[in-house]
Amino acid sequence: NPQVKAVIIDVDSPGGSVYGTDELAQEIYSMRGSKPIIAVANSGMFSAAYYAMSQADEIVVTPGGELGSIGVYMVHVDASAAYEQEGYKPTVIRAGKYKAEGNPYEPLGDDAQAEFQAQVDRYYDMFLKAVARGRGVTVDKVRSQYGEGRIFGAKDAVSRGMADRVATLDQTIQRF
């Protein structure tokens, strides 16, 4: 629509799953150049939300806002001792050597832990590369200056290059 001067994305998200995040990031990145795309951390833009929104032309963070949490994690709960204490002894029936790997009824084996770590590392690498592309910096800068999973307030995020300016959503809309 030629009457739309800019796309402003109002974001308040703790992040989420890796599934679909890279695809959304690609969509936002592919729109660059058609008209300004501004993502506003209003008030939080964390993890998967930052991954996707880092592809906007500009990131604005509200004065009391925060952003970051660049990292990936996976949780395995070994509930086997709790089941045993309650008198339950689950038996996992499987076909396929790795089927049901990581289930909560058995301790996590070394092979499974290594596989899960490889998956987490793969997604983290994708995350770092996407942020570097979107922010126009190197992967090493993202790794060393963007917190490795930590979050930052507005002014600190701007000084690190993770955001471009501090402003409210209303102020950002008024600019356009």
PDB file of C-alpha atoms in Angstrom, residues 78-146:
ATOM      1  CA  ASP A  78      14.705 -37.176  34.664  1.00  0.00           C
ATOM      2  CA  ALA A  79      11.641 -38.152  36.676  1.00  0.00           C
ATOM      3  CA  SER A  80      12.665 -41.792  37.019  1.00  0.00           C
ATOM      4  CA  ALA A  81      13.579 -41.497  40.734  1.00  0.00           C
ATOM      5  CA  ALA A  82      10.270 -39.774  41.504  1.00  0.00           C
ATOM      6  CA  TYR A  83       8.375 -42.513  39.687  1.00  0.00           C
ATOM      7  CA  GLU A  84      10.334 -45.157  41.555  1.00  0.00           C
ATOM      8  CA  GLN A  85       9.610 -43.477  44.889  1.00  0.00           C
ATOM      9  CA  GLU A  86       5.902 -43.520  44.051  1.00  0.00           C
ATOM     10  CA  GLY A  87       6.084 -47.192  43.158  1.00  0.00           C
ATOM     11  CA  TYR A  88       5.910 -46.764  39.382  1.00  0.00           C
ATOM     12  CA  LYS A  89       8.354 -48.382  37.006  1.00  0.00           C
ATOM     13  CA  PRO A  90       7.604 -47.169  33.488  1.00  0.00           C
ATOM     14  CA  THR A  91       8.860 -49.269  30.606  1.00  0.00           C
ATOM     15  CA  VAL A  92       9.494 -47.480  27.319  1.00  0.00           C
ATOM     16  CA  ILE A  93       8.790 -49.698  24.313  1.00  0.00           C
ATOM     17  CA  ARG A  94      10.508 -48.375  21.215  1.00  0.00           C
ATOM     18  CA  ALA A  95      11.393 -49.180  17.645  1.00  0.00           C
ATOM     19  CA  GLY A  96      14.389 -47.288  16.361  1.00  0.00           C
ATOM     20  CA  LYS A  97      17.596 -46.989  18.354  1.00  0.00           C
ATOM     21  CA  TYR A  98      17.019 -43.344  19.269  1.00  0.00           C
ATOM     22  CA  LYS A  99      13.229 -43.271  19.470  1.00  0.00           C
ATOM     23  CA  ALA A 100      12.070 -41.869  22.832  1.00  0.00           C
ATOM     24  CA  GLU A 101      15.567 -40.528  23.474  1.00  0.00           C
ATOM     25  CA  GLY A 102      15.294 -37.916  26.209  1.00  0.00           C
ATOM     26  CA  ASN A 103      12.050 -39.222  27.685  1.00  0.00           C
ATOM     27  CA  PRO A 104      11.447 -38.348  31.361  1.00  0.00           C
ATOM     28  CA  TYR A 105      11.197 -41.967  32.500  1.00  0.00           C
ATOM     29  CA  GLU A 106      14.913 -42.740  32.125  1.00  0.00           C
ATOM     30  CA  PRO A 107      18.138 -40.899  32.938  1.00  0.00           C
ATOM     31  CA  LEU A 108      19.625 -38.989  30.016  1.00  0.00           C
ATOM     32  CA  GLY A 109      22.508 -40.976  28.544  1.00  0.00           C
ATOM     33  CA  ASP A 110      25.777 -39.476  27.336  1.00  0.00           C
ATOM     34  CA  ASP A 111      24.921 -40.058  23.652  1.00  0.00           C
ATOM     35  CA  ALA A 112      21.537 -38.381  24.030  1.00  0.00           C
ATOM     36  CA  GLN A 113      23.035 -35.440  25.896  1.00  0.00           C
ATOM     37  CA  ALA A 114      25.647 -34.981  23.174  1.00  0.00           C
ATOM     38  CA  GLU A 115      22.942 -35.097  20.481  1.00  0.00           C
ATOM     39  CA  PHE A 116      20.778 -32.567  22.300  1.00  0.00           C
ATOM     40  CA  GLN A 117      23.772 -30.287  22.822  1.00  0.00           C
ATOM     41  CA  ALA A 118      24.491 -30.487  19.082  1.00  0.00           C
ATOM     42  CA  GLN A 119      20.892 -29.458  18.346  1.00  0.00           C
ATOM     43  CA  VAL A 120      21.085 -26.513  20.762  1.00  0.00           C
ATOM     44  CA  ASP A 121      24.432 -25.468  19.260  1.00  0.00           C
ATOM     45  CA  ARG A 122      22.988 -25.631  15.722  1.00  0.00           C
ATOM     46  CA  TYR A 123      20.089 -23.347  16.616  1.00  0.00           C
ATOM     47  CA  TYR A 124      22.397 -20.999  18.522  1.00  0.00           C
ATOM     48  CA  ASP A 125      24.613 -20.721  15.444  1.00  0.00           C
ATOM     49  CA  MET A 126      21.545 -19.873  13.328  1.00  0.00           C
ATOM     50  CA  PHE A 127      20.505 -17.278  15.932  1.00  0.00           C
ATOM     51  CA  LEU A 128      23.947 -15.627  15.984  1.00  0.00           C
ATOM     52  CA  LYS A 129      24.159 -15.489  12.189  1.00  0.00           C
ATOM     53  CA  ALA A 130      20.664 -14.018  11.843  1.00  0.00           C
ATOM     54  CA  VAL A 131      21.325 -11.292  14.417  1.00  0.00           C
ATOM     55  CA  ALA A 132      24.683 -10.481  12.814  1.00  0.00           C
ATOM     56  CA  ARG A 133      23.052 -10.171   9.383  1.00  0.00           C
ATOM     57  CA  GLY A 134      20.155  -8.085  10.672  1.00  0.00           C
ATOM     58  CA  ARG A 135      22.280  -5.743  12.729  1.00  0.00           C
ATOM     59  CA  GLY A 136      25.070  -5.513  10.139  1.00  0.00           C
ATOM     60  CA  VAL A 137      27.793  -6.773  12.472  1.00  0.00           C
ATOM     61  CA  THR A 138      29.972  -9.860  12.729  1.00  0.00           C
ATOM     62  CA  VAL A 139      29.004 -13.056  14.501  1.00  0.00           C
ATOM     63  CA  ASP A 140      31.968 -12.466  16.823  1.00  0.00           C
ATOM     64  CA  LYS A 141      30.538  -9.091  17.847  1.00  0.00           C
ATOM     65  CA  VAL A 142      27.148 -10.650  18.566  1.00  0.00           C
ATOM     66  CA  ARG A 143      28.823 -13.378  20.612  1.00  0.00           C
ATOM     67  CA  SER A 144      31.108 -11.025  22.555  1.00  0.00           C
ATOM     68  CA  GLN A 145      28.971  -7.884  23.028  1.00  0.00           C
ATOM     69  CA  TYR A 146      25.326  -8.947  22.868  1.00  0.00           C
TER      70      TYR A 146
END
